XYZ file of N, CA and C in Angstrom:
708
model
N -19.922 -2.078 -9.874
C -18.690 -1.785 -8.617
C -17.074 -0.350 -9.946
N -17.738 0.559 -9.105
C -16.509 1.980 -9.560
C -15.187 1.240 -9.450
N -14.246 1.215 -11.132
C -13.454 0.945 -11.374
C -12.218 2.229 -10.447
N -11.858 1.963 -9.629
C -10.460 3.034 -9.516
C -9.624 2.818 -10.012
N -8.752 1.784 -10.470
C -7.401 1.853 -10.647
C -7.636 0.741 -11.750
N -7.108 1.404 -12.804
C -7.036 0.498 -14.217
C -5.712 0.445 -14.689
N -4.917 -0.909 -14.588
C -3.898 -0.335 -15.555
C -3.617 -2.379 -16.610
N -3.559 -0.950 -17.192
C -3.323 -2.626 -18.717
C -1.737 -2.319 -19.335
N -1.808 -3.164 -19.833
C -0.072 -3.571 -20.592
C 0.903 -3.353 -20.085
N 0.873 -2.507 -18.436
C 1.848 -2.344 -18.000
C 3.088 -3.475 -18.250
N 4.381 -2.351 -18.978
C 5.065 -3.067 -18.804
C 7.093 -2.235 -18.096
N 7.805 -3.198 -17.260
C 8.757 -2.524 -16.432
C 9.966 -2.923 -17.262
N 11.716 -2.802 -17.927
C 12.747 -3.574 -17.731
C 13.681 -2.560 -17.518
N 14.179 -3.205 -16.795
C 15.868 -3.045 -15.857
C 16.859 -3.040 -16.693
N 17.238 -2.644 -17.917
C 18.136 -2.926 -18.960
C 17.651 -3.583 -19.483
N 18.418 -4.550 -19.812
C 17.862 -5.636 -20.619
C 16.888 -7.092 -19.730
N 16.486 -6.406 -18.730
C 15.728 -7.386 -18.499
C 14.053 -6.747 -18.215
N 13.552 -8.114 -18.242
C 11.174 -7.566 -18.620
C 10.958 -8.207 -16.833
N 11.210 -7.040 -16.339
C 10.423 -7.390 -14.510
C 8.587 -7.318 -14.893
N 8.473 -6.626 -15.571
C 7.046 -6.710 -15.701
C 6.923 -6.704 -17.242
N 5.848 -8.099 -17.155
C 5.558 -8.020 -19.222
C 4.209 -7.721 -19.519
N 4.176 -6.573 -19.382
C 2.343 -6.162 -20.070
C 0.490 -6.725 -19.399
N 0.682 -6.666 -17.644
C -0.306 -7.439 -17.285
C -1.278 -6.115 -17.118
N -1.943 -6.843 -16.722
C -3.622 -6.036 -17.141
C -4.415 -6.147 -15.231
N -4.401 -5.115 -15.072
C -5.590 -5.881 -13.468
C -6.471 -4.324 -13.056
N -7.700 -4.335 -12.307
C -8.170 -3.733 -12.161
C -8.507 -3.622 -10.009
N -8.582 -2.493 -9.566
C -8.957 -2.587 -8.252
C -10.845 -1.641 -8.093
N -11.449 -2.098 -7.463
C -12.717 -1.410 -7.616
C -12.637 -0.330 -6.454
N -13.227 0.522 -6.673
C -13.413 1.661 -5.635
C -14.147 0.653 -3.872
N -13.905 0.827 -3.136
C -13.813 0.340 -2.042
C -13.138 -0.919 -1.628
N -12.348 -1.407 -2.659
C -12.152 -2.839 -2.725
C -10.622 -2.844 -1.678
N -10.296 -4.798 -1.170
C -9.196 -4.698 -0.856
C -8.808 -5.895 -1.980
N -7.428 -5.418 -2.550
C -6.944 -6.425 -3.682
C -5.476 -6.361 -2.888
N -5.192 -8.378 -2.801
C -4.100 -8.447 -2.797
C -3.122 -8.638 -4.080
N -1.591 -8.674 -4.167
C -1.115 -9.082 -5.173
C -0.079 -10.067 -4.459
N 0.375 -11.247 -5.020
C 0.847 -12.480 -3.716
C 1.969 -12.416 -5.256
N 2.824 -13.573 -5.213
C 4.027 -14.011 -5.370
C 5.265 -14.191 -4.917
N 5.886 -14.331 -5.051
C 7.488 -15.070 -5.546
C 8.597 -13.664 -5.263
N 9.640 -13.804 -4.304
C 10.374 -12.928 -4.070
C 10.901 -12.837 -5.944
N 10.830 -11.635 -6.342
C 11.240 -10.837 -7.863
C 9.891 -11.556 -9.046
N 8.901 -11.661 -8.258
C 7.654 -11.642 -9.482
C 7.507 -10.303 -10.750
N 8.510 -9.189 -9.220
C 7.842 -8.129 -10.407
C 6.477 -7.382 -8.908
N 6.160 -7.808 -8.576
C 5.549 -6.962 -7.515
C 5.879 -5.780 -6.864
N 6.318 -5.513 -6.241
C 7.126 -4.328 -6.525
C 7.115 -3.321 -6.802
N 8.043 -3.526 -8.342
C 7.936 -3.069 -9.376
C 6.810 -2.548 -9.681
N 5.925 -3.952 -10.201
C 4.734 -2.993 -10.515
C 4.205 -1.280 -9.564
N 4.000 -1.828 -7.938
C 3.137 -0.766 -7.445
C 4.605 0.371 -8.117
N 5.223 0.963 -7.849
C 6.737 1.445 -8.156
C 6.344 2.217 -9.128
N 5.815 1.753 -10.098
C 5.136 2.081 -11.644
C 4.203 2.973 -11.818
N 3.177 2.120 -11.398
C 1.866 2.776 -10.734
C 1.936 4.001 -9.997
N 2.627 3.835 -8.934
C 3.122 5.494 -8.010
C 3.915 6.138 -9.071
N 4.197 6.018 -9.777
C 4.810 7.879 -10.736
C 6.716 7.463 -10.973
N 6.908 5.867 -9.635
C 8.786 5.637 -9.519
C 9.609 5.042 -10.136
N 8.521 4.626 -11.622
C 9.261 4.368 -12.714
C 9.186 4.213 -13.546
N 9.731 4.167 -14.871
C 9.100 4.417 -16.461
C 8.487 3.817 -17.117
N 7.924 3.276 -17.245
C 6.870 1.931 -18.082
C 6.671 2.244 -19.286
N 5.764 1.256 -19.869
C 4.975 1.389 -20.368
C 4.038 0.811 -20.525
N 2.793 0.682 -21.321
C 0.803 1.132 -20.630
C 0.643 1.813 -20.698
N -0.155 1.466 -19.986
C -1.988 2.385 -19.302
C -2.280 2.764 -17.786
N -2.041 3.516 -17.001
C -2.186 3.211 -15.446
C -3.390 4.029 -15.418
N -4.647 4.298 -15.419
C -5.935 5.243 -15.001
C -6.455 5.255 -13.580
N -6.073 6.404 -13.121
C -7.251 6.345 -12.141
C -8.609 7.228 -12.438
N -9.632 6.261 -11.290
C -10.705 7.254 -11.728
C -11.305 7.462 -13.090
N -10.211 6.796 -14.311
C -10.996 6.763 -15.397
C -9.849 7.476 -15.884
N -9.000 8.306 -15.256
C -7.853 9.636 -16.066
C -6.613 8.421 -16.236
N -6.025 8.873 -17.232
C -4.648 7.968 -17.476
C -3.688 9.422 -16.830
N -2.860 8.467 -16.250
C -2.075 9.206 -14.839
C -0.622 8.873 -15.873
N -1.062 7.995 -16.520
C 0.587 6.808 -16.699
C 2.068 7.892 -17.085
N 1.692 9.034 -17.171
C 3.091 9.785 -17.434
C 3.392 11.074 -16.151
N 2.021 10.842 -15.120
C 2.213 11.837 -14.113
C 3.046 11.392 -13.091
N 4.076 12.897 -12.518
C 5.219 12.389 -11.586
C 4.483 12.443 -9.973
N 5.567 11.046 -9.132
C 4.858 10.654 -7.777
C 4.118 11.781 -7.042
N 4.510 12.876 -6.917
C 3.991 14.169 -6.196
C 2.450 14.297 -6.615
N 2.510 14.469 -8.535
C 1.258 14.833 -8.918
C 0.211 13.446 -8.473
N 0.504 12.591 -8.413
C -0.138 11.458 -8.086
C -0.827 11.297 -6.257
N 0.024 11.963 -5.721
C -0.729 12.056 -4.242
C -1.475 13.025 -4.387
N -1.516 13.885 -5.125
C -2.860 15.435 -5.416
C -3.897 14.695 -5.743
N -3.435 13.274 -6.541
C -4.987 12.874 -7.167
C -5.779 11.762 -6.421
N -4.470 11.593 -5.209
C -5.520 10.497 -4.247
C -4.524 9.139 -4.226
N -3.419 9.131 -4.259
C -2.468 8.205 -4.217
C -1.301 7.687 -3.230
N -1.780 7.200 -2.209
C -0.365 6.759 -1.882
C 0.263 5.679 -0.971
N 1.388 5.496 -0.877
C 2.310 4.383 -0.667
C 2.931 4.198 0.174
N 3.115 3.318 0.519
C 3.997 3.139 1.338
C 4.882 1.896 1.455
N 5.936 1.908 1.470
C 6.931 1.508 0.489
C 7.506 0.482 1.424
N 7.742 -0.386 0.469
C 8.286 -1.614 1.155
C 9.639 -0.990 2.165
N 10.280 -2.085 4.010
C 11.495 -0.982 4.160
C 10.978 0.241 4.625
N 9.606 0.876 4.850
C 9.389 1.987 5.626
C 9.246 3.110 5.332
N 10.754 3.213 5.109
C 11.236 4.915 4.625
C 10.976 5.928 5.143
N 11.018 5.703 6.531
C 10.672 7.100 7.162
C 11.531 7.823 7.557
N 11.185 8.830 7.790
C 12.394 10.074 7.671
C 13.088 10.168 9.204
N 14.229 9.704 9.369
C 15.326 9.113 10.298
C 15.212 9.986 11.444
N 15.697 11.281 10.646
C 15.981 12.391 11.784
C 14.821 13.427 12.259
N 13.990 13.183 11.029
C 12.549 13.659 11.705
C 11.163 13.394 12.899
N 11.044 13.648 13.676
C 10.312 13.478 14.808
C 8.785 12.522 14.071
N 8.050 11.549 14.922
C 7.571 11.733 14.407
C 5.883 12.133 13.594
N 6.294 13.389 14.766
C 5.130 14.503 14.685
C 5.406 15.217 13.167
N 6.636 14.700 12.635
C 6.927 16.203 11.772
C 7.019 15.089 10.753
N 7.246 13.625 10.442
C 7.230 12.467 9.764
C 5.637 12.502 9.257
N 4.774 13.016 10.460
C 3.238 12.404 10.207
C 2.910 13.894 9.203
N 3.850 14.766 9.679
C 3.651 16.244 8.580
C 3.597 15.922 7.015
N 5.209 15.479 6.940
C 5.231 15.582 5.726
C 4.226 15.110 5.060
N 3.547 13.607 5.613
C 2.826 13.017 4.904
C 1.310 13.796 4.241
N 1.206 15.656 4.730
C 0.252 16.530 4.518
C 0.637 17.117 3.833
N 2.225 16.568 2.944
C 2.499 18.427 2.203
C 1.523 18.871 1.091
N 1.002 18.297 0.591
C 0.384 18.821 -0.803
C -0.939 18.891 0.137
N -1.526 18.947 1.350
C -2.601 20.222 1.794
C -2.380 21.392 2.648
N -3.572 21.609 2.627
C -3.400 23.031 3.070
C -4.260 23.394 3.927
N -5.251 22.527 4.794
C -5.949 22.832 5.318
C -6.223 22.272 7.437
N -5.303 23.844 7.709
C -4.970 23.563 8.961
C -5.194 22.676 9.880
N -6.423 23.103 9.923
C -7.356 22.577 10.969
C -7.723 20.658 10.614
N -7.973 20.543 9.713
C -7.882 19.298 9.209
C -7.435 18.197 9.499
N -6.150 19.014 9.176
C -4.364 18.070 9.252
C -4.662 17.699 10.727
N -4.495 18.771 11.627
C -5.109 18.968 12.960
C -5.877 17.344 13.309
N -7.262 17.558 12.886
C -7.692 16.838 12.637
C -7.505 14.704 12.751
N -6.315 15.548 11.614
C -6.097 13.468 10.869
C -5.068 12.818 11.650
N -4.043 14.347 12.193
C -2.989 13.972 13.170
C -2.999 13.351 13.940
N -4.857 13.764 14.835
C -5.012 12.873 15.829
C -5.607 11.669 16.010
N -6.624 11.237 14.795
C -6.816 10.027 13.852
C -6.176 9.527 14.404
N -4.936 9.807 13.485
C -3.721 9.130 13.552
C -2.854 8.100 14.843
N -2.889 9.656 15.753
C -2.481 8.664 17.055
C -3.674 7.723 17.714
N -4.605 8.042 17.055
C -6.113 7.122 17.945
C -5.628 5.524 17.827
N -5.206 5.379 16.267
C -5.491 4.738 15.353
C -3.528 3.822 15.963
N -2.981 4.404 16.286
C -2.045 3.637 16.388
C -1.469 4.440 17.699
N -1.926 4.640 18.967
C -1.523 5.099 20.515
C 0.262 4.879 20.674
N 0.711 4.309 20.148
C 1.800 4.421 20.328
C 2.634 5.254 20.064
N 2.541 5.193 18.510
C 2.664 7.380 17.492
C 2.449 8.309 18.401
N 1.927 8.106 19.325
C 1.061 9.035 20.328
C 2.100 9.106 21.930
N 2.883 8.123 21.862
C 3.576 8.403 22.804
C 4.376 8.257 22.242
N 4.887 8.356 21.439
C 6.536 9.002 20.984
C 6.468 9.732 19.944
N 5.513 10.952 19.683
C 5.470 11.258 18.733
C 6.797 12.956 18.682
N 7.109 12.639 19.777
C 8.686 13.722 19.369
C 9.828 13.131 19.299
N 10.152 11.454 19.226
C 11.030 10.766 19.273
C 11.255 10.857 17.563
N 13.217 10.882 17.402
C 12.896 10.792 16.209
C 12.365 8.996 15.503
N 12.554 9.342 14.156
C 11.684 8.200 13.529
C 12.778 6.990 13.478
N 14.100 7.245 13.145
C 15.076 6.548 13.571
C 15.271 5.587 14.169
N 14.831 6.269 15.404
C 14.775 5.488 16.849
C 13.543 4.493 17.564
N 12.516 4.240 16.065
C 11.981 3.682 16.416
C 12.209 2.248 15.632
N 11.053 1.200 16.439
C 11.236 -0.214 16.223
C 10.280 -0.192 15.098
N 10.811 -1.777 14.592
C 10.329 -1.566 13.082
C 8.745 -1.521 13.036
N 8.414 -2.496 13.896
C 6.689 -2.510 13.660
C 5.968 -0.739 14.272
N 6.847 -0.309 14.952
C 6.445 1.489 14.867
C 6.766 2.314 14.077
N 7.831 1.881 13.068
C 8.340 2.755 11.589
C 7.006 2.255 11.237
N 6.585 0.689 10.466
C 5.966 0.681 9.629
C 4.435 1.533 10.350
N 4.235 1.365 11.582
C 2.921 2.027 11.333
C 3.175 3.722 11.449
N 4.292 3.939 11.741
C 4.263 5.330 11.457
C 3.678 5.769 9.319
N 5.143 5.225 8.574
C 4.648 5.002 7.318
C 3.524 4.638 7.317
N 2.433 3.947 7.557
C 1.448 4.284 7.135
C 0.329 4.907 7.951
N 0.359 6.121 8.360
C -0.332 7.357 9.300
C 0.521 7.965 8.464
N 1.459 8.117 7.986
C 2.132 8.873 6.851
C 0.998 9.181 5.775
N 1.046 7.613 5.109
C 0.406 7.634 3.982
C -1.014 8.354 4.256
N -1.660 8.179 4.746
C -2.789 8.615 5.423
C -3.241 9.483 5.570
N -2.018 9.940 6.112
C -2.154 11.860 6.068
C -2.874 12.657 4.926
N -2.259 12.020 3.856
C -2.722 12.663 3.014
C -4.287 11.992 2.388
N -4.420 11.806 3.035
C -6.507 11.464 2.641
C -6.387 10.847 1.541
N -5.304 9.362 1.422
C -6.052 8.901 -0.360
C -6.966 8.440 -0.370
N -7.290 8.272 -1.463
C -8.655 7.243 -2.331
C -8.193 5.916 -2.408
N -6.531 5.596 -2.880
C -6.312 4.256 -2.956
C -4.798 4.707 -2.549
N -4.742 3.337 -1.652
C -3.368 3.416 -0.736
C -2.930 2.065 -1.170
N -1.646 1.887 -1.562
C -0.602 1.012 -1.810
C 0.189 0.574 -0.776
N 0.288 -0.912 -0.526
C 0.669 -0.780 0.652
C 1.760 -2.287 -0.118
N 3.624 -2.538 0.483
C 4.607 -2.377 -0.539
C 5.154 -3.815 0.907
N 4.273 -4.710 1.759
C 5.211 -5.544 2.353
C 4.830 -5.624 2.970
N 3.422 -4.977 3.920
C 3.963 -4.506 5.310
C 3.865 -5.595 6.688
N 4.597 -6.756 6.199
C 4.096 -7.533 7.501
C 5.507 -7.771 7.734
N 6.663 -7.060 6.626
C 8.724 -8.221 6.569
C 8.680 -7.367 7.375
N 9.759 -8.336 8.564
C 10.353 -7.970 9.951
C 10.208 -7.860 11.041
N 8.293 -8.125 11.261
C 7.731 -7.815 12.448
C 7.432 -9.553 12.634
N 7.442 -9.286 13.956
C 6.799 -10.021 14.940
C 5.982 -10.215 15.028
N 4.822 -11.947 14.865
C 3.170 -11.784 14.891
C 2.279 -11.189 15.442
N 2.430 -10.619 16.923
C 1.832 -9.311 17.481
C 1.449 -8.034 16.347
N 2.660 -8.471 16.144
C 2.837 -7.000 15.485
C 2.242 -6.573 14.232
N 2.505 -7.519 13.326
C 1.664 -7.782 12.206
C 0.341 -8.128 12.106
N 0.030 -8.910 13.700
C -1.509 -8.617 13.835
C -2.098 -7.516 13.352
N -1.581 -6.310 14.672
C -2.087 -5.385 14.556
C -1.939 -4.464 13.136
N -0.972 -4.433 12.379
C -1.272 -3.470 11.249
C -1.980 -4.054 10.360
N -1.992 -5.663 10.439
C -3.414 -5.745 9.353
C -4.609 -5.497 9.912
N -5.150 -5.634 10.997
C -6.421 -5.325 12.164
C -6.181 -3.431 11.653
N -5.130 -2.791 11.300
C -5.806 -1.211 11.276
C -5.718 -1.445 9.418
N -4.967 -2.059 8.992
C -5.027 -1.359 6.704
C -6.563 -2.290 7.007
N -7.157 -3.320 7.143
C -8.586 -3.288 7.166
C -9.798 -2.764 8.240
N -9.174 -1.956 9.385
C -10.700 -0.921 9.603
C -10.312 0.020 8.892
N -9.069 0.731 8.122
C -8.899 1.342 7.221
C -9.729 1.518 5.959
N -9.727 0.169 5.662
C -10.410 -0.507 4.319
C -11.878 -0.476 4.288
N -12.292 -0.338 5.555
C -13.559 -0.433 6.107
C -14.121 0.504 6.318
N -13.191 2.216 6.159
C -13.860 3.045 6.124
C -13.814 3.717 4.895
N -13.647 2.864 3.578
C -14.031 3.369 2.641
C -12.888 3.589 1.499
N -11.114 3.347 1.822
C -9.994 3.562 1.544
C -9.597 2.406 0.429
N -9.608 2.801 -0.563
C -9.252 1.141 -1.352
C -7.927 1.453 -1.252
N -7.566 -0.431 -1.171
C -6.283 -0.583 -0.934
C -5.687 -1.853 -1.523
N -4.279 -1.384 -2.336
C -4.153 -2.276 -3.388
C -2.925 -2.691 -2.433
N -2.817 -4.448 -2.067
C -1.654 -4.910 -1.193
C -0.668 -5.488 -1.604
N 0.427 -5.442 -1.501
C 1.412 -6.052 -1.748
C 2.555 -6.952 -0.902
N 2.374 -8.746 -0.605
C 2.345 -9.319 -0.341
C 2.752 -10.756 0.100
N 3.745 -11.025 0.787
C 4.610 -12.077 0.716
C 3.578 -13.348 1.150
N 2.978 -12.598 2.336
C 2.348 -13.698 3.845
C 0.938 -14.096 2.517
N 0.779 -14.632 1.421
C -0.290 -15.285 0.874
C -1.116 -15.255 1.920
N -1.100 -16.512 2.637
C -2.449 -16.731 3.591
C -2.877 -14.915 4.097
N -2.672 -14.567 4.496
C -2.627 -13.484 5.671
C -3.465 -12.471 4.385
N -2.349 -12.413 3.496
C -2.993 -10.866 2.769
C -4.445 -11.557 2.032
N -4.426 -12.599 1.478
C -5.595 -13.399 0.857
C -6.915 -12.976 2.301
N -6.725 -13.336 3.172
C -7.499 -13.073 4.376
C -7.824 -12.036 4.454
N -7.064 -11.206 4.011
C -7.915 -9.437 4.345
C -8.172 -8.876 3.312
N -7.991 -9.753 2.134
C -8.742 -9.525 0.712
C -9.910 -9.742 0.234
N -9.962 -9.120 -0.764
C -11.979 -8.926 -1.770
C -11.724 -10.197 -2.282
N -10.405 -9.552 -3.263
C -10.200 -10.343 -4.135
C -8.265 -10.294 -4.293
N -7.780 -11.323 -5.008
C -6.144 -11.521 -5.436
C -5.897 -11.591 -6.755
N -4.728 -11.471 -7.224
C -4.103 -11.722 -8.311
C -2.846 -12.354 -7.958
N -2.382 -13.636 -8.813
C -0.596 -14.166 -8.919
C 0.541 -13.957 -9.479
N 1.286 -13.522 -9.145
C 2.038 -12.560 -10.045
C 3.363 -13.299 -10.104
N 3.569 -14.171 -11.463
C 5.240 -15.272 -11.501
C 5.742 -14.514 -12.363
N 7.513 -14.386 -11.784
C 7.829 -13.851 -13.345
C 7.489 -12.602 -14.301
N 6.958 -11.780 -13.554
C 6.915 -10.500 -14.718
C 4.723 -10.647 -15.199
N 4.439 -11.682 -14.843
C 2.562 -11.833 -15.753
C 2.640 -12.549 -14.582
N 0.922 -11.958 -14.506
C -0.417 -12.149 -13.964
C -0.776 -14.032 -14.665
N -0.527 -14.586 -13.624
C -0.672 -15.885 -13.955
C -2.248 -16.361 -13.473
N -2.864 -15.758 -12.723
C -4.524 -16.237 -11.958
C -5.133 -14.765 -11.679
N -5.879 -14.878 -11.129
C -6.498 -13.773 -10.957
C -8.519 -14.537 -10.359
N -8.358 -14.031 -8.982
C -9.871 -15.390 -8.102
C -10.806 -13.983 -7.074
N -11.650 -14.267 -6.355
C -12.118 -13.755 -4.829
C -10.360 -14.416 -4.050
N -10.427 -13.788 -3.154
C -9.298 -14.030 -2.333
C -9.537 -15.713 -1.962
N -11.271 -15.807 -1.286
C -11.705 -17.620 -0.839
C -11.505 -17.902 -1.349
N -11.266 -18.012 -3.272
C -11.318 -18.549 -4.073
C -9.637 -19.232 -4.146
N -9.100 -18.407 -4.047
C -7.393 -18.189 -4.638
C -7.023 -19.097 -3.219
N -7.674 -19.271 -1.719
C -6.943 -19.640 -0.818
C -7.391 -20.937 -0.930
N -8.217 -21.579 -1.397
C -8.513 -22.915 -1.663
C -8.057 -23.635 -2.441
N -7.409 -22.570 -3.747
C -7.194 -23.200 -5.064
C -5.767 -23.911 -4.934
N -5.693 -25.696 -5.752
C -4.524 -26.364 -4.947
C -3.263 -25.925 -5.431
N -3.155 -25.081 -6.521
C -2.414 -24.733 -6.791
C -2.014 -23.422 -6.326
N -2.189 -22.796 -5.351
C -1.504 -21.583 -4.333
C -1.468 -22.045 -3.132
N -2.121 -23.013 -3.213
C -1.790 -23.615 -1.733
C -0.598 -24.409 -1.594
N -0.165 -25.076 -2.934
C 1.238 -25.551 -3.210
C 2.419 -24.641 -3.227
N 2.189 -23.720 -3.661
C 3.045 -22.785 -4.259
C 3.125 -21.798 -3.088
N 2.102 -21.309 -2.358
C 2.229 -19.958 -1.539
C 1.702 -20.291 -0.150
N 1.551 -21.343 -0.020
C 0.520 -21.501 1.481
C 1.382 -23.247 2.462
N 2.452 -23.365 1.948
C 3.329 -24.269 2.261
C 2.524 -25.511 2.329
N 2.039 -26.279 1.733
C 0.721 -27.428 1.551
C 1.757 -27.890 0.596
């Protein structure tokens, strides 16, 4: 399998606190990989560092290229997109304008229109609300919008940070069905999710993060059956 993302010795410190303590992991082309762990384990910090939103030590390689010092906007041009924790939609822009913002690094207008229609097909509710401002949408609709906006950049690698947070079970099911569909279409996905069962059931492989370190790495099915994971993260 071709390695799309390679992270080596990644370290992030906030003041005197070492939030991420030198972790290594990879994500292969076409994989969906879950990064699970308790609150405060360093999962979101890891995603932000990969995306160029936080200063970090260590190396991040995308398709073999060292992108460690790249600013976030340049990483989007290299095929990386983040759906942030809390969604981060532009509250005063319409749904359509939010989606168009996701394509700001592109200038192929005809293809952008095609992708816009594709997002409306994935999320019909967004099509119904295309002229509504992002701030007036429900939490689930905002999550759809955040995912759709990220997909508008045509990413090779999609980073998802806590997509189920605060959503009703039916909406979570819809979001994860869509993420699986996107993965099956060839987009590589790195998923951070506190709902370990949900994340591992959707993924090919998984990493367990504790106190800034990766403590377990295995196939998703094996992690689901691991007694330590079941006790710590599956409530058993």
